[in-house]
Coordinates of C-alpha atoms in Angstrom, one line a residue:
X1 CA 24.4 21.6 32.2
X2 CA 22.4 20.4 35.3
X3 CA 21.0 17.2 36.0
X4 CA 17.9 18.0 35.4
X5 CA 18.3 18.9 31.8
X6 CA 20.3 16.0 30.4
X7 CA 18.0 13.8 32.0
X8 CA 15.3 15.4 30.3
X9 CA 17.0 16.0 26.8
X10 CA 18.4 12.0 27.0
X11 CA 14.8 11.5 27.6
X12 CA 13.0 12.9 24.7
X13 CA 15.9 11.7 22.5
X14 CA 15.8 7.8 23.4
X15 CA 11.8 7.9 23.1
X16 CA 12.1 9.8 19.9
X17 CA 14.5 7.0 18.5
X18 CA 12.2 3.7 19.5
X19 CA 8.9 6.2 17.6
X20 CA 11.0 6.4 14.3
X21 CA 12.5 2.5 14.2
X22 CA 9.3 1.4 14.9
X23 CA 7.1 3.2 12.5
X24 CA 9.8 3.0 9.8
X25 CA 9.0 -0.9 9.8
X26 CA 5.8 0.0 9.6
X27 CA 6.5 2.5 6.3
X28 CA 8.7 -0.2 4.6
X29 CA 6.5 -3.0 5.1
X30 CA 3.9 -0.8 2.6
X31 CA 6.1 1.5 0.3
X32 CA 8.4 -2.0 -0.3
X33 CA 8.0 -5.2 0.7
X34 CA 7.2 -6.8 4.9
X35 CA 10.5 -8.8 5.2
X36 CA 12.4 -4.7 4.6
X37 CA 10.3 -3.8 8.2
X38 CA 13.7 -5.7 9.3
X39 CA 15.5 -3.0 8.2
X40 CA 14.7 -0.1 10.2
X41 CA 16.1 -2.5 12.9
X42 CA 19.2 -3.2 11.2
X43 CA 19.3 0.9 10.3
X44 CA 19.1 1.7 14.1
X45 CA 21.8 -0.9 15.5
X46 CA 24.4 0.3 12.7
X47 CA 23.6 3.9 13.0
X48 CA 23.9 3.6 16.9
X49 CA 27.1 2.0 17.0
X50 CA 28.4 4.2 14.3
X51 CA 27.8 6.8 16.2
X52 CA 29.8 5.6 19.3
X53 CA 32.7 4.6 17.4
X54 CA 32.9 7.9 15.8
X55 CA 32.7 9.6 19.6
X56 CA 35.6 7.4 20.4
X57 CA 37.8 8.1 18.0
X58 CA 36.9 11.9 18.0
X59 CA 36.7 11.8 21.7
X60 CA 39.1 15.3 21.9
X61 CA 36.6 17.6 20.1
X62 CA 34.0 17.3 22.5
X63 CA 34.7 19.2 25.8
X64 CA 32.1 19.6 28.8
X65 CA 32.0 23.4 27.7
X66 CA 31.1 22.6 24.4
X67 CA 28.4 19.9 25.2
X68 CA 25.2 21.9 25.5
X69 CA 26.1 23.5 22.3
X70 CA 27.0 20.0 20.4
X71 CA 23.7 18.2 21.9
X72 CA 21.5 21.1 20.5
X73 CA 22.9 20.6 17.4
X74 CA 22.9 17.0 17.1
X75 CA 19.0 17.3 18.4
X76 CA 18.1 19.4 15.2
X77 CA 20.6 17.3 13.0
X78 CA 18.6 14.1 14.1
X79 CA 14.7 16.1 13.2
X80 CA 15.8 17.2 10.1
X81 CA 17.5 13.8 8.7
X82 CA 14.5 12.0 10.3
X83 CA 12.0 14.8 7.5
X84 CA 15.2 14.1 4.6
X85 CA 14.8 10.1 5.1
X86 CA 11.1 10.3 5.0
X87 CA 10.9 12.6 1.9
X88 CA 13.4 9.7 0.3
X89 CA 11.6 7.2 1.3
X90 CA 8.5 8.2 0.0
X91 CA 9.6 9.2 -3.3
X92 CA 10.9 5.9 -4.8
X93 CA 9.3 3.2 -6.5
X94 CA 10.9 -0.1 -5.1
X95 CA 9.7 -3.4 -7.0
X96 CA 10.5 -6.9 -6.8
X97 CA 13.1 -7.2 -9.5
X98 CA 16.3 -7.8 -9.3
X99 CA 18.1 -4.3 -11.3
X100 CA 20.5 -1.8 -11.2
X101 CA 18.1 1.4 -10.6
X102 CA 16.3 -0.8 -7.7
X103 CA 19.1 -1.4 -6.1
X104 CA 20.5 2.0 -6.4
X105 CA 17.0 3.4 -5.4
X106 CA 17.4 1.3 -2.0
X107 CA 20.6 2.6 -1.4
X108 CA 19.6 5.6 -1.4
X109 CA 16.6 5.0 0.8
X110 CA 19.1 3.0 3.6
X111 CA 22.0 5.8 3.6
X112 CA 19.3 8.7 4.1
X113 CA 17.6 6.5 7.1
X114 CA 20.5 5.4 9.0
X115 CA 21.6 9.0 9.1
X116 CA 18.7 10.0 11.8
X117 CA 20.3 6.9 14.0
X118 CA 24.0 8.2 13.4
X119 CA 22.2 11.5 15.6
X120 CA 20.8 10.0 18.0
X121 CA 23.6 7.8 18.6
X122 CA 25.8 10.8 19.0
X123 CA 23.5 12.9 21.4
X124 CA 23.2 9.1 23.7
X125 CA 26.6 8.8 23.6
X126 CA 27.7 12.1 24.5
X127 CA 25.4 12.6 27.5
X128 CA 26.6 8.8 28.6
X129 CA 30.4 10.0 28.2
X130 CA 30.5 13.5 29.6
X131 CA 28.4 11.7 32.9
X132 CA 30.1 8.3 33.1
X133 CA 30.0 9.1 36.8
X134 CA 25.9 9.1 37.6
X135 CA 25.6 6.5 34.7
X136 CA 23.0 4.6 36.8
X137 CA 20.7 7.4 36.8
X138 CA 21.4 8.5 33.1
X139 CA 21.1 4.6 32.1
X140 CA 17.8 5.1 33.8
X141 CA 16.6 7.5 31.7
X142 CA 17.9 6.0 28.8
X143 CA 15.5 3.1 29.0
X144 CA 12.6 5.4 30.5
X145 CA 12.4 7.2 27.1
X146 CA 12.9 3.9 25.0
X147 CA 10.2 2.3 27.0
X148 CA 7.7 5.7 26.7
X149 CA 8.5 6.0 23.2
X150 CA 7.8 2.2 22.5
X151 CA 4.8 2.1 24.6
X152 CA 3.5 5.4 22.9
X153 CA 4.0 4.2 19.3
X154 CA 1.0 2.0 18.8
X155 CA -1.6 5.1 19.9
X156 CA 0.2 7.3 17.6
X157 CA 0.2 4.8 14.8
X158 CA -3.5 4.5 15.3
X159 CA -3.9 8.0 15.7
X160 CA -1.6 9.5 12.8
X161 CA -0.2 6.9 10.9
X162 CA 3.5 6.2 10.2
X163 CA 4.2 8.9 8.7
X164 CA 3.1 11.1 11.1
X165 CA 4.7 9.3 13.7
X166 CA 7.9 9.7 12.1
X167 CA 6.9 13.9 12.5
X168 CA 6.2 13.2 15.6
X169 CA 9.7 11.9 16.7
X170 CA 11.1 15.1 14.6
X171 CA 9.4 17.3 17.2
X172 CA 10.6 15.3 20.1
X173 CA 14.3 15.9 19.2
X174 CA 13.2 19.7 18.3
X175 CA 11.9 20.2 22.0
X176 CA 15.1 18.3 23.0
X177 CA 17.1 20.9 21.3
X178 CA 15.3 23.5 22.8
X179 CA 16.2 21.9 26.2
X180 CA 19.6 21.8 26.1
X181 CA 19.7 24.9 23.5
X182 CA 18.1 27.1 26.2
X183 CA 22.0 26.2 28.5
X184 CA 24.1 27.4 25.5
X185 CA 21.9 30.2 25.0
X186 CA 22.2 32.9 21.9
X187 CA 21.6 31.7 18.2
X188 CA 21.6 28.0 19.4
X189 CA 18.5 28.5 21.1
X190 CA 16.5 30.8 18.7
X191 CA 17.6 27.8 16.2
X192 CA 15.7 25.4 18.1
X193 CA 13.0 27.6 19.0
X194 CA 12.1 28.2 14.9
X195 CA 13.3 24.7 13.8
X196 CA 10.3 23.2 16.5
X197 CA 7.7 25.8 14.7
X198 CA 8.8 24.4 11.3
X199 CA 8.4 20.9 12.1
X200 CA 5.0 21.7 14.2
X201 CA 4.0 23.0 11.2
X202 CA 4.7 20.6 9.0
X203 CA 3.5 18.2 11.4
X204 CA 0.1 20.0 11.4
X205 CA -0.3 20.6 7.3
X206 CA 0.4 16.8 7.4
X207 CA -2.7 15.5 9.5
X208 CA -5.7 18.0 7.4
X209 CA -3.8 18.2 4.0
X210 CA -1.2 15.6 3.7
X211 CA 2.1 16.8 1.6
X212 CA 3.9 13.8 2.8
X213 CA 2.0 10.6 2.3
X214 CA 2.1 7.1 0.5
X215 CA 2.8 7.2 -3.7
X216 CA 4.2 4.4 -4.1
X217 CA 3.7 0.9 -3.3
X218 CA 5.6 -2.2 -4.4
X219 CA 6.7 -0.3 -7.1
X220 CA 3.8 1.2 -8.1
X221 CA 1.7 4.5 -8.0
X222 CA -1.3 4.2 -6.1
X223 CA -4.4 5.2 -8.4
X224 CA -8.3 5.2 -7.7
X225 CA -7.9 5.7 -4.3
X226 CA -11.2 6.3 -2.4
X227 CA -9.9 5.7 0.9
X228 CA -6.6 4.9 2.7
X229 CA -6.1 5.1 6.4
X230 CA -3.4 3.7 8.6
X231 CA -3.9 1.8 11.9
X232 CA -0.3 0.0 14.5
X233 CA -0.5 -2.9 12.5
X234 CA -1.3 -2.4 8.4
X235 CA -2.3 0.4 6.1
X236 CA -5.3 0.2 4.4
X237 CA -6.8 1.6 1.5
X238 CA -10.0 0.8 -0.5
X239 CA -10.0 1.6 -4.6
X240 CA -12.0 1.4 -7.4
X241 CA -12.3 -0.8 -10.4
X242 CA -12.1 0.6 -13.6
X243 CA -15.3 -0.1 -15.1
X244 CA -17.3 -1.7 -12.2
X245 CA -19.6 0.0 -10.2
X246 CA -20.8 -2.3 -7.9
X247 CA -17.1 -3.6 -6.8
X248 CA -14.1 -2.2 -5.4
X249 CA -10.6 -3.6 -3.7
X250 CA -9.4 -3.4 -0.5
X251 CA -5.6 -3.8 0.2
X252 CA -3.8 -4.4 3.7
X253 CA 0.1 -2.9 3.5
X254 CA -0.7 -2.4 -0.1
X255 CA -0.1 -6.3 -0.9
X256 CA -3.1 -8.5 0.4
X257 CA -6.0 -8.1 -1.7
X258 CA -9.4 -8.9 -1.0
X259 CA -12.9 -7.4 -2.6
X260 CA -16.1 -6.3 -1.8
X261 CA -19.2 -6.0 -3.6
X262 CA -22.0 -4.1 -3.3
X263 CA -25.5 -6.0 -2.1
X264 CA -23.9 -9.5 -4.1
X265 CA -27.1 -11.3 -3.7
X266 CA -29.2 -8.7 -5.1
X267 CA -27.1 -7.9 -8.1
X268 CA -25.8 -11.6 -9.2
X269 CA -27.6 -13.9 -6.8
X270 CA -26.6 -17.1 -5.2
X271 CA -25.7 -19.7 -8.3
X272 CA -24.0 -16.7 -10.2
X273 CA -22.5 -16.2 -7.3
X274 CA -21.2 -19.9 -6.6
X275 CA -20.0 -20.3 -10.8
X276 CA -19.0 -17.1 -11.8
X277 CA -17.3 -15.5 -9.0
X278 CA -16.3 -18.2 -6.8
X279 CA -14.6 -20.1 -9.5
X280 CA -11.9 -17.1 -10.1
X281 CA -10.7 -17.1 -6.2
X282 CA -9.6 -20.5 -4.3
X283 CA -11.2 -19.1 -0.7
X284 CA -14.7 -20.8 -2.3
X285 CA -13.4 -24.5 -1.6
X286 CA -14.1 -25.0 1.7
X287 CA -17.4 -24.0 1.3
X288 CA -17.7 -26.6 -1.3
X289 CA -16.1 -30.1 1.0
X290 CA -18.8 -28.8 3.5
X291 CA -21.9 -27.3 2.6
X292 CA -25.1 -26.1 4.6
X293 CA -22.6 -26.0 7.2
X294 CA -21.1 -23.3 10.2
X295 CA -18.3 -21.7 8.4
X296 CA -15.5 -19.4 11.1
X297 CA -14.0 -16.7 9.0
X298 CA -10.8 -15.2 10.3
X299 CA -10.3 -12.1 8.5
X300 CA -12.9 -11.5 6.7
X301 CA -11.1 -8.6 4.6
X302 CA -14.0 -6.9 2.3
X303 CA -16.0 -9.7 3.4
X304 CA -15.9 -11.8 -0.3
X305 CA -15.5 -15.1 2.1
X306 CA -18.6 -14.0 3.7
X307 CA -20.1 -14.0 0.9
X308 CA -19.5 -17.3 -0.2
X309 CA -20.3 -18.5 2.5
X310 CA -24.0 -17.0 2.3
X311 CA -24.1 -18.4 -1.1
X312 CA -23.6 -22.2 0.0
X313 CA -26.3 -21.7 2.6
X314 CA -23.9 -21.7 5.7
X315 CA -26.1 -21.8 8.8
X316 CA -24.0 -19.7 10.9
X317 CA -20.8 -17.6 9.6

């Protein structure tokens, strides 16, 4: 296998890795709870070392001969756990409470995530053994990818979400397979080359018709959903209120809650405004210690402080 070609394959494989951790704390943070973002960290370091402790005691297995053939496989191993852990994780309802099913359920959820790491791991480790002698070059690219696929994961976040981003590294690891499948040639190869049209594809069905996106939240199934989009730091979505026309909720990572409400002033006016509404939400205080006064806002949310704001005659907001 040439230089040229593990470079590349170690590459695609380390920026793939830093896409998926990263955007996985960006999926638990909304699906459970933020503190579980520290997870996907946790998943990566134990999956990684896993990995290289299993190299080491299997060390015998793996020839040079047999390399290009083993990294291929390891590639498309490490694309296709990364679609199994995100089809897992998607699928369960994780609350609060302390139980048997949710602890089970998050079980479930960590040994299908830190399976993608255990690959990745592997392919590192491999390329870093077989070339222990140009490890300078290879450590190199090692932190080339890490750094590309760091730098490149708020855009795609922004762009596609987390869940797309977690397709994203899939097909990174796919091309990587093709790489280093097209050195060990036959049915290795034309394995790569249909496993990379598969998860294009599904990559593609994902961005106009979503098959893979967010059910449940905190525990519970999303409903009245008008509009949901994610961005590198939160997840958004906007839903109606049963029976109320003129008000919906917005929620950040499915937790923070804020409202807005459709021209307030017009509809309730300023003193229903200041004893009906105000007095169910604590935000209204400040408006009260200080009225007639400039009021800073930081994070508006669906602009309900705004509003209050407005209603106590604030000269500047």
């Amino acid at each position: 296998m040439s230089r040229l070609t593990t470079y590349f394959t170690l590459f695609l494989i380390t920026a793939a890795t830093l896409i998926l951790e990263l955007s996985m704390t960006r999926l638990f943070s909304v699906v459970m709870y933020y503190h579980f973002a520290f997870l996907a960290i946790s998943l990566a370091l134990f999956g990684l070392g896993a990995s290289g402790q299993y190299l080491f005691l299997k060390k015998k297995m793996y020839t040079a001969a047999e390399t290009p053939r083993v990294l291929s496989m390891a590639a498309l191993l490490f694309a296709g756990s990364i679609v199994a852990a995100l089809i897992v994780s998607l699928s369960q309802a994780i609350s609060i409470e302390y139980s048997t099913a949710n602890i089970l359920k998050l079980a479930l959820i960590y040994v299908f995530s830190l399976i993608p790491f255990f690959f990745s791991g592997l392919i590192v480790s491999l390329i870093l053994f077989q070339g222990a002698r140009d490890i300078s070059r290879l450590y190199f690219w090692d932190l080339a990818g890490a750094a590309t696929g760091a730098l490149l994961t708020v855009p795609i976040l922004n762009a596609v979400g987390a869940i797309n981003a977690q397709l994203v590294a899939a097909l990174l690891s796919c091309v990587a397979a093709i790489v280093v499948g097209s050195v060990a040639k036959g049915r290795q190869a034309n394995v790569s080359y249909v496993a990379t049209v598969v998860v294009a594809g599904l990559f593609a069905i994902n961005i106009f018709s979503p098959i893979l996106e967010v059910r449940y939240t905190k525990g519970l199934e999303k409903q009245n959903v008008e509009f949901q989009k994610w961005n590198s730091f939160s997840f958004i979505t906007v839903q109606g209120i049963a029976g109320e026309q003129t008000a919906k909720v917005m929620d950040i990572d499915a937790d923070a809650r804020t409202y807005i409400i459709q021209d307030p002033f017009a509809l309730y006016g300023a003193d229903a405004i200041k004893s009906e509404i105000a007095k169910t939400m604590i935000s209204h205080v400040p408006n009260i210690l200080l009225q007639n006064g400039e009021v800073l806002i930081i994070g508006p949310g669906g602009g309900i402080d705004v509003v209050f704001a407005l209603a106590w005659g604030a000269k500047a907001v």
